[in-house]
């Protein structure tokens, strides 16, 4: 059965629910997309089950791609590279804009399935689909307008020197499950815009929007082989892609331990471009000059958006001691009113992830943490992976709960006395992805903002982005930056030419 043609027409959670019921016991089966063809997976030797996070029921089956599937996809990308890398910028731009238009015409379909598959609210999914469209539009126009540097060598007016860029080659694009379409398109759009070809592998946990994206690429007439999408597990298909010598670059977003593994597997292939966007344990600093009416909703949204499953979520809140009491009571009240399970906040993505988040909550309980909201959820969830937004107090700074990324609806709150201590606490962590700073003091915004170990610092705001600016983390949160000219760095080789 061709599932793609069926799910491509389903644009509301209600119709998705009717459709899924009509399938009875047969889950949706995804197909690899190679050379613009959905592959016949009837002979796939093994499938990965993926479950509906809201109910825990089977939702989809993902082909567990093998080494030969990866080879087939890399073959297609390698064959497409010589001609694609020569296609004019204008033509590449036109194709990217067509992809954006196809997604745009099916916004509700993408949002529906992203919400069903990942457990995020439909509103959140809609925001992410808009961003996926912007990813294509942004790089479509970027390549038309970026400029290089050309000059005569000082004192030698007959010698011209200029910088020339060429696409690197075949890329492996590997993305996580928390913002599946948004993050995958953040890689696919610059990859093809800068003239590379690729093989993308989404997370096995949330692969449906990548399956839909394959159809969008096909309908936009992207030439065959330019972008191939294979499904499967990380240690299998993902790792094969990383190690493949014909793959000349890897753009990876995911957990730090996987990033370390990828670094290990590519260390001897010195010329392989590797960009690693990894995990975070991000601090939110709240100074005593803030207006709580503005600070509380901001800190809450940074903590609980997408059930805390955004790498940029602020999961450690540090509040200046003299406002701790008033902050806590307002924050707890606000969270109870505005983050209600099943209404404004969804489940976590999978049973495995539920168990991981639960283990941190259990540990917090054993360490005597105060549960200001939420609690330790049941060990064996029968009806979906629901974890209430949990606000923790009284945890020691060296607790694993305070130091490690939980990636769920869990935030811990501590006090600080001085600005210096706030900076020290914020930086006392191996990660350095993002941070939020809440203060009305303009000189403190710079004084503190410029000393926090984080690739992204938000002052009195959160999650707003300009796609031309650098995105990425310091310390264990990653290597390299993406966005605008930084993505150009990832996907192109730079040579300097001297002409007399
Ligand atoms: P993982 O690192 O487990 O997986 C990320 C991707 O890598 C998945 O597609 C996964 O496949 C694949 N993968 C797993 N093992 C390997 C391997 N050995 N070789 C190649 N690929 C592999 O992360 P999660 O999916 O659990 O995502 C959550 C993490 O992502 C969090 O740490 C979060 O902070 C981080 N993240 C970082 C962002 C950033 O921009 N810095 C943005 C969003 C998330 P599969 O799932 O099929 O096993």
mmCIF file with all atom_site columns, N, CA, C and O in Angstrom, residues 338-364:
data_model
loop_
_atom_site.group_PDB
_atom_site.id
_atom_site.type_symbol
_atom_site.label_atom_id
_atom_site.label_alt_id
_atom_site.label_comp_id
_atom_site.label_asym_id
_atom_site.label_entity_id
_atom_site.label_seq_id
_atom_site.pdbx_PDB_ins_code
_atom_site.Cartn_x
_atom_site.Cartn_y
_atom_site.Cartn_z
_atom_site.occupancy
_atom_site.B_iso_or_equiv
_atom_site.pdbx_formal_charge
_atom_site.auth_seq_id
_atom_site.auth_comp_id
_atom_site.auth_asym_id
_atom_site.auth_atom_id
_atom_site.pdbx_PDB_model_num
ATOM 1   N N  . UNK A 1 338 ? -1.053 27.520 33.205 1.00 0.00 ? 338 UNK A N  1
ATOM 2   C CA . UNK A 1 338 ? -0.799 27.623 31.760 1.00 0.00 ? 338 UNK A CA 1
ATOM 3   C C  . UNK A 1 338 ? -0.182 26.389 31.111 1.00 0.00 ? 338 UNK A C  1
ATOM 4   O O  . UNK A 1 338 ? -0.118 26.322 29.892 1.00 0.00 ? 338 UNK A O  1
ATOM 5   N N  . UNK A 1 339 ? 0.307  25.454 31.881 1.00 0.00 ? 339 UNK A N  1
ATOM 6   C CA . UNK A 1 339 ? 0.915  24.255 31.286 1.00 0.00 ? 339 UNK A CA 1
ATOM 7   C C  . UNK A 1 339 ? 0.168  23.029 31.797 1.00 0.00 ? 339 UNK A C  1
ATOM 8   O O  . UNK A 1 339 ? 0.570  22.408 32.777 1.00 0.00 ? 339 UNK A O  1
ATOM 9   N N  . UNK A 1 340 ? -0.944 22.751 31.134 1.00 0.00 ? 340 UNK A N  1
ATOM 10  C CA . UNK A 1 340 ? -1.771 21.630 31.582 1.00 0.00 ? 340 UNK A CA 1
ATOM 11  C C  . UNK A 1 340 ? -1.626 20.467 30.622 1.00 0.00 ? 340 UNK A C  1
ATOM 12  O O  . UNK A 1 340 ? -1.771 20.635 29.396 1.00 0.00 ? 340 UNK A O  1
ATOM 13  N N  . UNK A 1 341 ? -1.356 19.312 31.208 1.00 0.00 ? 341 UNK A N  1
ATOM 14  C CA . UNK A 1 341 ? -1.128 18.112 30.400 1.00 0.00 ? 341 UNK A CA 1
ATOM 15  C C  . UNK A 1 341 ? -2.313 17.834 29.495 1.00 0.00 ? 341 UNK A C  1
ATOM 16  O O  . UNK A 1 341 ? -3.461 17.852 29.949 1.00 0.00 ? 341 UNK A O  1
ATOM 17  N N  . UNK A 1 342 ? -2.035 17.577 28.239 1.00 0.00 ? 342 UNK A N  1
ATOM 18  C CA . UNK A 1 342 ? -3.108 17.219 27.315 1.00 0.00 ? 342 UNK A CA 1
ATOM 19  C C  . UNK A 1 342 ? -3.754 18.440 26.692 1.00 0.00 ? 342 UNK A C  1
ATOM 20  O O  . UNK A 1 342 ? -4.456 18.331 25.693 1.00 0.00 ? 342 UNK A O  1
ATOM 21  N N  . UNK A 1 343 ? -3.563 19.594 27.280 1.00 0.00 ? 343 UNK A N  1
ATOM 22  C CA . UNK A 1 343 ? -4.148 20.804 26.688 1.00 0.00 ? 343 UNK A CA 1
ATOM 23  C C  . UNK A 1 343 ? -3.051 21.667 26.078 1.00 0.00 ? 343 UNK A C  1
ATOM 24  O O  . UNK A 1 343 ? -2.930 21.783 24.867 1.00 0.00 ? 343 UNK A O  1
ATOM 25  N N  . UNK A 1 344 ? -2.212 22.239 26.953 1.00 0.00 ? 344 UNK A N  1
ATOM 26  C CA . UNK A 1 344 ? -1.162 23.098 26.403 1.00 0.00 ? 344 UNK A CA 1
ATOM 27  C C  . UNK A 1 344 ? 0.184  22.379 26.344 1.00 0.00 ? 344 UNK A C  1
ATOM 28  O O  . UNK A 1 344 ? 1.137  22.898 25.780 1.00 0.00 ? 344 UNK A O  1
ATOM 29  N N  . UNK A 1 345 ? 0.252  21.225 26.939 1.00 0.00 ? 345 UNK A N  1
ATOM 30  C CA . UNK A 1 345 ? 1.541  20.513 26.948 1.00 0.00 ? 345 UNK A CA 1
ATOM 31  C C  . UNK A 1 345 ? 1.294  19.030 26.631 1.00 0.00 ? 345 UNK A C  1
ATOM 32  O O  . UNK A 1 345 ? 0.357  18.427 27.157 1.00 0.00 ? 345 UNK A O  1
ATOM 33  N N  . UNK A 1 346 ? 2.122  18.510 25.737 1.00 0.00 ? 346 UNK A N  1
ATOM 34  C CA . UNK A 1 346 ? 1.936  17.129 25.273 1.00 0.00 ? 346 UNK A CA 1
ATOM 35  C C  . UNK A 1 346 ? 2.773  16.147 26.070 1.00 0.00 ? 346 UNK A C  1
ATOM 36  O O  . UNK A 1 346 ? 3.453  16.513 27.038 1.00 0.00 ? 346 UNK A O  1
ATOM 37  N N  . UNK A 1 347 ? 2.737  14.893 25.643 1.00 0.00 ? 347 UNK A N  1
ATOM 38  C CA . UNK A 1 347 ? 3.550  13.855 26.297 1.00 0.00 ? 347 UNK A CA 1
ATOM 39  C C  . UNK A 1 347 ? 5.014  13.985 25.868 1.00 0.00 ? 347 UNK A C  1
ATOM 40  O O  . UNK A 1 347 ? 5.320  14.765 24.955 1.00 0.00 ? 347 UNK A O  1
ATOM 41  N N  . UNK A 1 348 ? 5.881  13.217 26.482 1.00 0.00 ? 348 UNK A N  1
ATOM 42  C CA . UNK A 1 348 ? 7.236  13.129 25.935 1.00 0.00 ? 348 UNK A CA 1
ATOM 43  C C  . UNK A 1 348 ? 7.220  12.090 24.814 1.00 0.00 ? 348 UNK A C  1
ATOM 44  O O  . UNK A 1 348 ? 6.233  11.367 24.633 1.00 0.00 ? 348 UNK A O  1
ATOM 45  N N  . UNK A 1 349 ? 8.302  12.034 24.053 1.00 0.00 ? 349 UNK A N  1
ATOM 46  C CA . UNK A 1 349 ? 8.204  11.423 22.729 1.00 0.00 ? 349 UNK A CA 1
ATOM 47  C C  . UNK A 1 349 ? 8.063  9.900  22.711 1.00 0.00 ? 349 UNK A C  1
ATOM 48  O O  . UNK A 1 349 ? 7.423  9.345  21.822 1.00 0.00 ? 349 UNK A O  1
ATOM 49  N N  . UNK A 1 350 ? 8.676  9.210  23.691 1.00 0.00 ? 350 UNK A N  1
ATOM 50  C CA . UNK A 1 350 ? 8.705  7.744  23.581 1.00 0.00 ? 350 UNK A CA 1
ATOM 51  C C  . UNK A 1 350 ? 8.780  7.112  24.966 1.00 0.00 ? 350 UNK A C  1
ATOM 52  O O  . UNK A 1 350 ? 9.083  7.781  25.956 1.00 0.00 ? 350 UNK A O  1
ATOM 53  N N  . UNK A 1 351 ? 8.543  5.827  24.997 1.00 0.00 ? 351 UNK A N  1
ATOM 54  C CA . UNK A 1 351 ? 8.632  5.083  26.267 1.00 0.00 ? 351 UNK A CA 1
ATOM 55  C C  . UNK A 1 351 ? 10.054 5.156  26.838 1.00 0.00 ? 351 UNK A C  1
ATOM 56  O O  . UNK A 1 351 ? 10.253 5.341  28.029 1.00 0.00 ? 351 UNK A O  1
ATOM 57  N N  . UNK A 1 352 ? 11.052 5.053  25.937 1.00 0.00 ? 352 UNK A N  1
ATOM 58  C CA . UNK A 1 352 ? 12.450 5.101  26.404 1.00 0.00 ? 352 UNK A CA 1
ATOM 59  C C  . UNK A 1 352 ? 12.735 6.469  27.011 1.00 0.00 ? 352 UNK A C  1
ATOM 60  O O  . UNK A 1 352 ? 13.376 6.574  28.058 1.00 0.00 ? 352 UNK A O  1
ATOM 61  N N  . UNK A 1 353 ? 12.238 7.507  26.343 1.00 0.00 ? 353 UNK A N  1
ATOM 62  C CA . UNK A 1 353 ? 12.530 8.840  26.855 1.00 0.00 ? 353 UNK A CA 1
ATOM 63  C C  . UNK A 1 353 ? 11.778 9.093  28.163 1.00 0.00 ? 353 UNK A C  1
ATOM 64  O O  . UNK A 1 353 ? 12.307 9.728  29.081 1.00 0.00 ? 353 UNK A O  1
ATOM 65  N N  . UNK A 1 354 ? 10.574 8.574  28.245 1.00 0.00 ? 354 UNK A N  1
ATOM 66  C CA . UNK A 1 354 ? 9.777  8.667  29.477 1.00 0.00 ? 354 UNK A CA 1
ATOM 67  C C  . UNK A 1 354 ? 10.589 8.055  30.635 1.00 0.00 ? 354 UNK A C  1
ATOM 68  O O  . UNK A 1 354 ? 10.714 8.635  31.716 1.00 0.00 ? 354 UNK A O  1
ATOM 69  N N  . UNK A 1 355 ? 11.153 6.871  30.384 1.00 0.00 ? 355 UNK A N  1
ATOM 70  C CA . UNK A 1 355 ? 11.921 6.189  31.443 1.00 0.00 ? 355 UNK A CA 1
ATOM 71  C C  . UNK A 1 355 ? 13.140 7.019  31.837 1.00 0.00 ? 355 UNK A C  1
ATOM 72  O O  . UNK A 1 355 ? 13.501 7.098  33.021 1.00 0.00 ? 355 UNK A O  1
ATOM 73  N N  . UNK A 1 356 ? 13.751 7.670  30.859 1.00 0.00 ? 356 UNK A N  1
ATOM 74  C CA . UNK A 1 356 ? 14.942 8.477  31.154 1.00 0.00 ? 356 UNK A CA 1
ATOM 75  C C  . UNK A 1 356 ? 14.553 9.675  32.039 1.00 0.00 ? 356 UNK A C  1
ATOM 76  O O  . UNK A 1 356 ? 15.183 9.935  33.071 1.00 0.00 ? 356 UNK A O  1
ATOM 77  N N  . UNK A 1 357 ? 13.508 10.395 31.612 1.00 0.00 ? 357 UNK A N  1
ATOM 78  C CA . UNK A 1 357 ? 13.092 11.578 32.385 1.00 0.00 ? 357 UNK A CA 1
ATOM 79  C C  . UNK A 1 357 ? 12.677 11.133 33.784 1.00 0.00 ? 357 UNK A C  1
ATOM 80  O O  . UNK A 1 357 ? 13.025 11.749 34.797 1.00 0.00 ? 357 UNK A O  1
ATOM 81  N N  . UNK A 1 358 ? 11.934 10.020 33.845 1.00 0.00 ? 358 UNK A N  1
ATOM 82  C CA . UNK A 1 358 ? 11.459 9.522  35.147 1.00 0.00 ? 358 UNK A CA 1
ATOM 83  C C  . UNK A 1 358 ? 12.643 9.199  36.071 1.00 0.00 ? 358 UNK A C  1
ATOM 84  O O  . UNK A 1 358 ? 12.601 9.448  37.271 1.00 0.00 ? 358 UNK A O  1
ATOM 85  N N  . UNK A 1 359 ? 13.709 8.646  35.484 1.00 0.00 ? 359 UNK A N  1
ATOM 86  C CA . UNK A 1 359 ? 14.840 8.258  36.344 1.00 0.00 ? 359 UNK A CA 1
ATOM 87  C C  . UNK A 1 359 ? 15.456 9.505  37.010 1.00 0.00 ? 359 UNK A C  1
ATOM 88  O O  . UNK A 1 359 ? 15.906 9.443  38.155 1.00 0.00 ? 359 UNK A O  1
ATOM 89  N N  . UNK A 1 360 ? 15.460 10.629 36.300 1.00 0.00 ? 360 UNK A N  1
ATOM 90  C CA . UNK A 1 360 ? 15.978 11.860 36.917 1.00 0.00 ? 360 UNK A CA 1
ATOM 91  C C  . UNK A 1 360 ? 15.034 12.342 38.020 1.00 0.00 ? 360 UNK A C  1
ATOM 92  O O  . UNK A 1 360 ? 15.479 12.823 39.068 1.00 0.00 ? 360 UNK A O  1
ATOM 93  N N  . UNK A 1 361 ? 13.737 12.173 37.800 1.00 0.00 ? 361 UNK A N  1
ATOM 94  C CA . UNK A 1 361 ? 12.780 12.621 38.827 1.00 0.00 ? 361 UNK A CA 1
ATOM 95  C C  . UNK A 1 361 ? 12.899 11.734 40.068 1.00 0.00 ? 361 UNK A C  1
ATOM 96  O O  . UNK A 1 361 ? 12.789 12.197 41.201 1.00 0.00 ? 361 UNK A O  1
ATOM 97  N N  . UNK A 1 362 ? 13.122 10.475 39.850 1.00 0.00 ? 362 UNK A N  1
ATOM 98  C CA . UNK A 1 362 ? 13.306 9.533  40.969 1.00 0.00 ? 362 UNK A CA 1
ATOM 99  C C  . UNK A 1 362 ? 14.547 9.944  41.766 1.00 0.00 ? 362 UNK A C  1
ATOM 100 O O  . UNK A 1 362 ? 14.549 9.977  42.984 1.00 0.00 ? 362 UNK A O  1
ATOM 101 N N  . UNK A 1 363 ? 15.590 10.263 41.021 1.00 0.00 ? 363 UNK A N  1
ATOM 102 C CA . UNK A 1 363 ? 16.821 10.672 41.690 1.00 0.00 ? 363 UNK A CA 1
ATOM 103 C C  . UNK A 1 363 ? 16.595 11.956 42.497 1.00 0.00 ? 363 UNK A C  1
ATOM 104 O O  . UNK A 1 363 ? 17.065 12.085 43.623 1.00 0.00 ? 363 UNK A O  1
ATOM 105 N N  . UNK A 1 364 ? 15.855 12.902 41.904 1.00 0.00 ? 364 UNK A N  1
ATOM 106 C CA . UNK A 1 364 ? 15.561 14.153 42.613 1.00 0.00 ? 364 UNK A CA 1
ATOM 107 C C  . UNK A 1 364 ? 14.814 13.841 43.913 1.00 0.00 ? 364 UNK A C  1
ATOM 108 O O  . UNK A 1 364 ? 15.100 14.406 44.977 1.00 0.00 ? 364 UNK A O  1
#
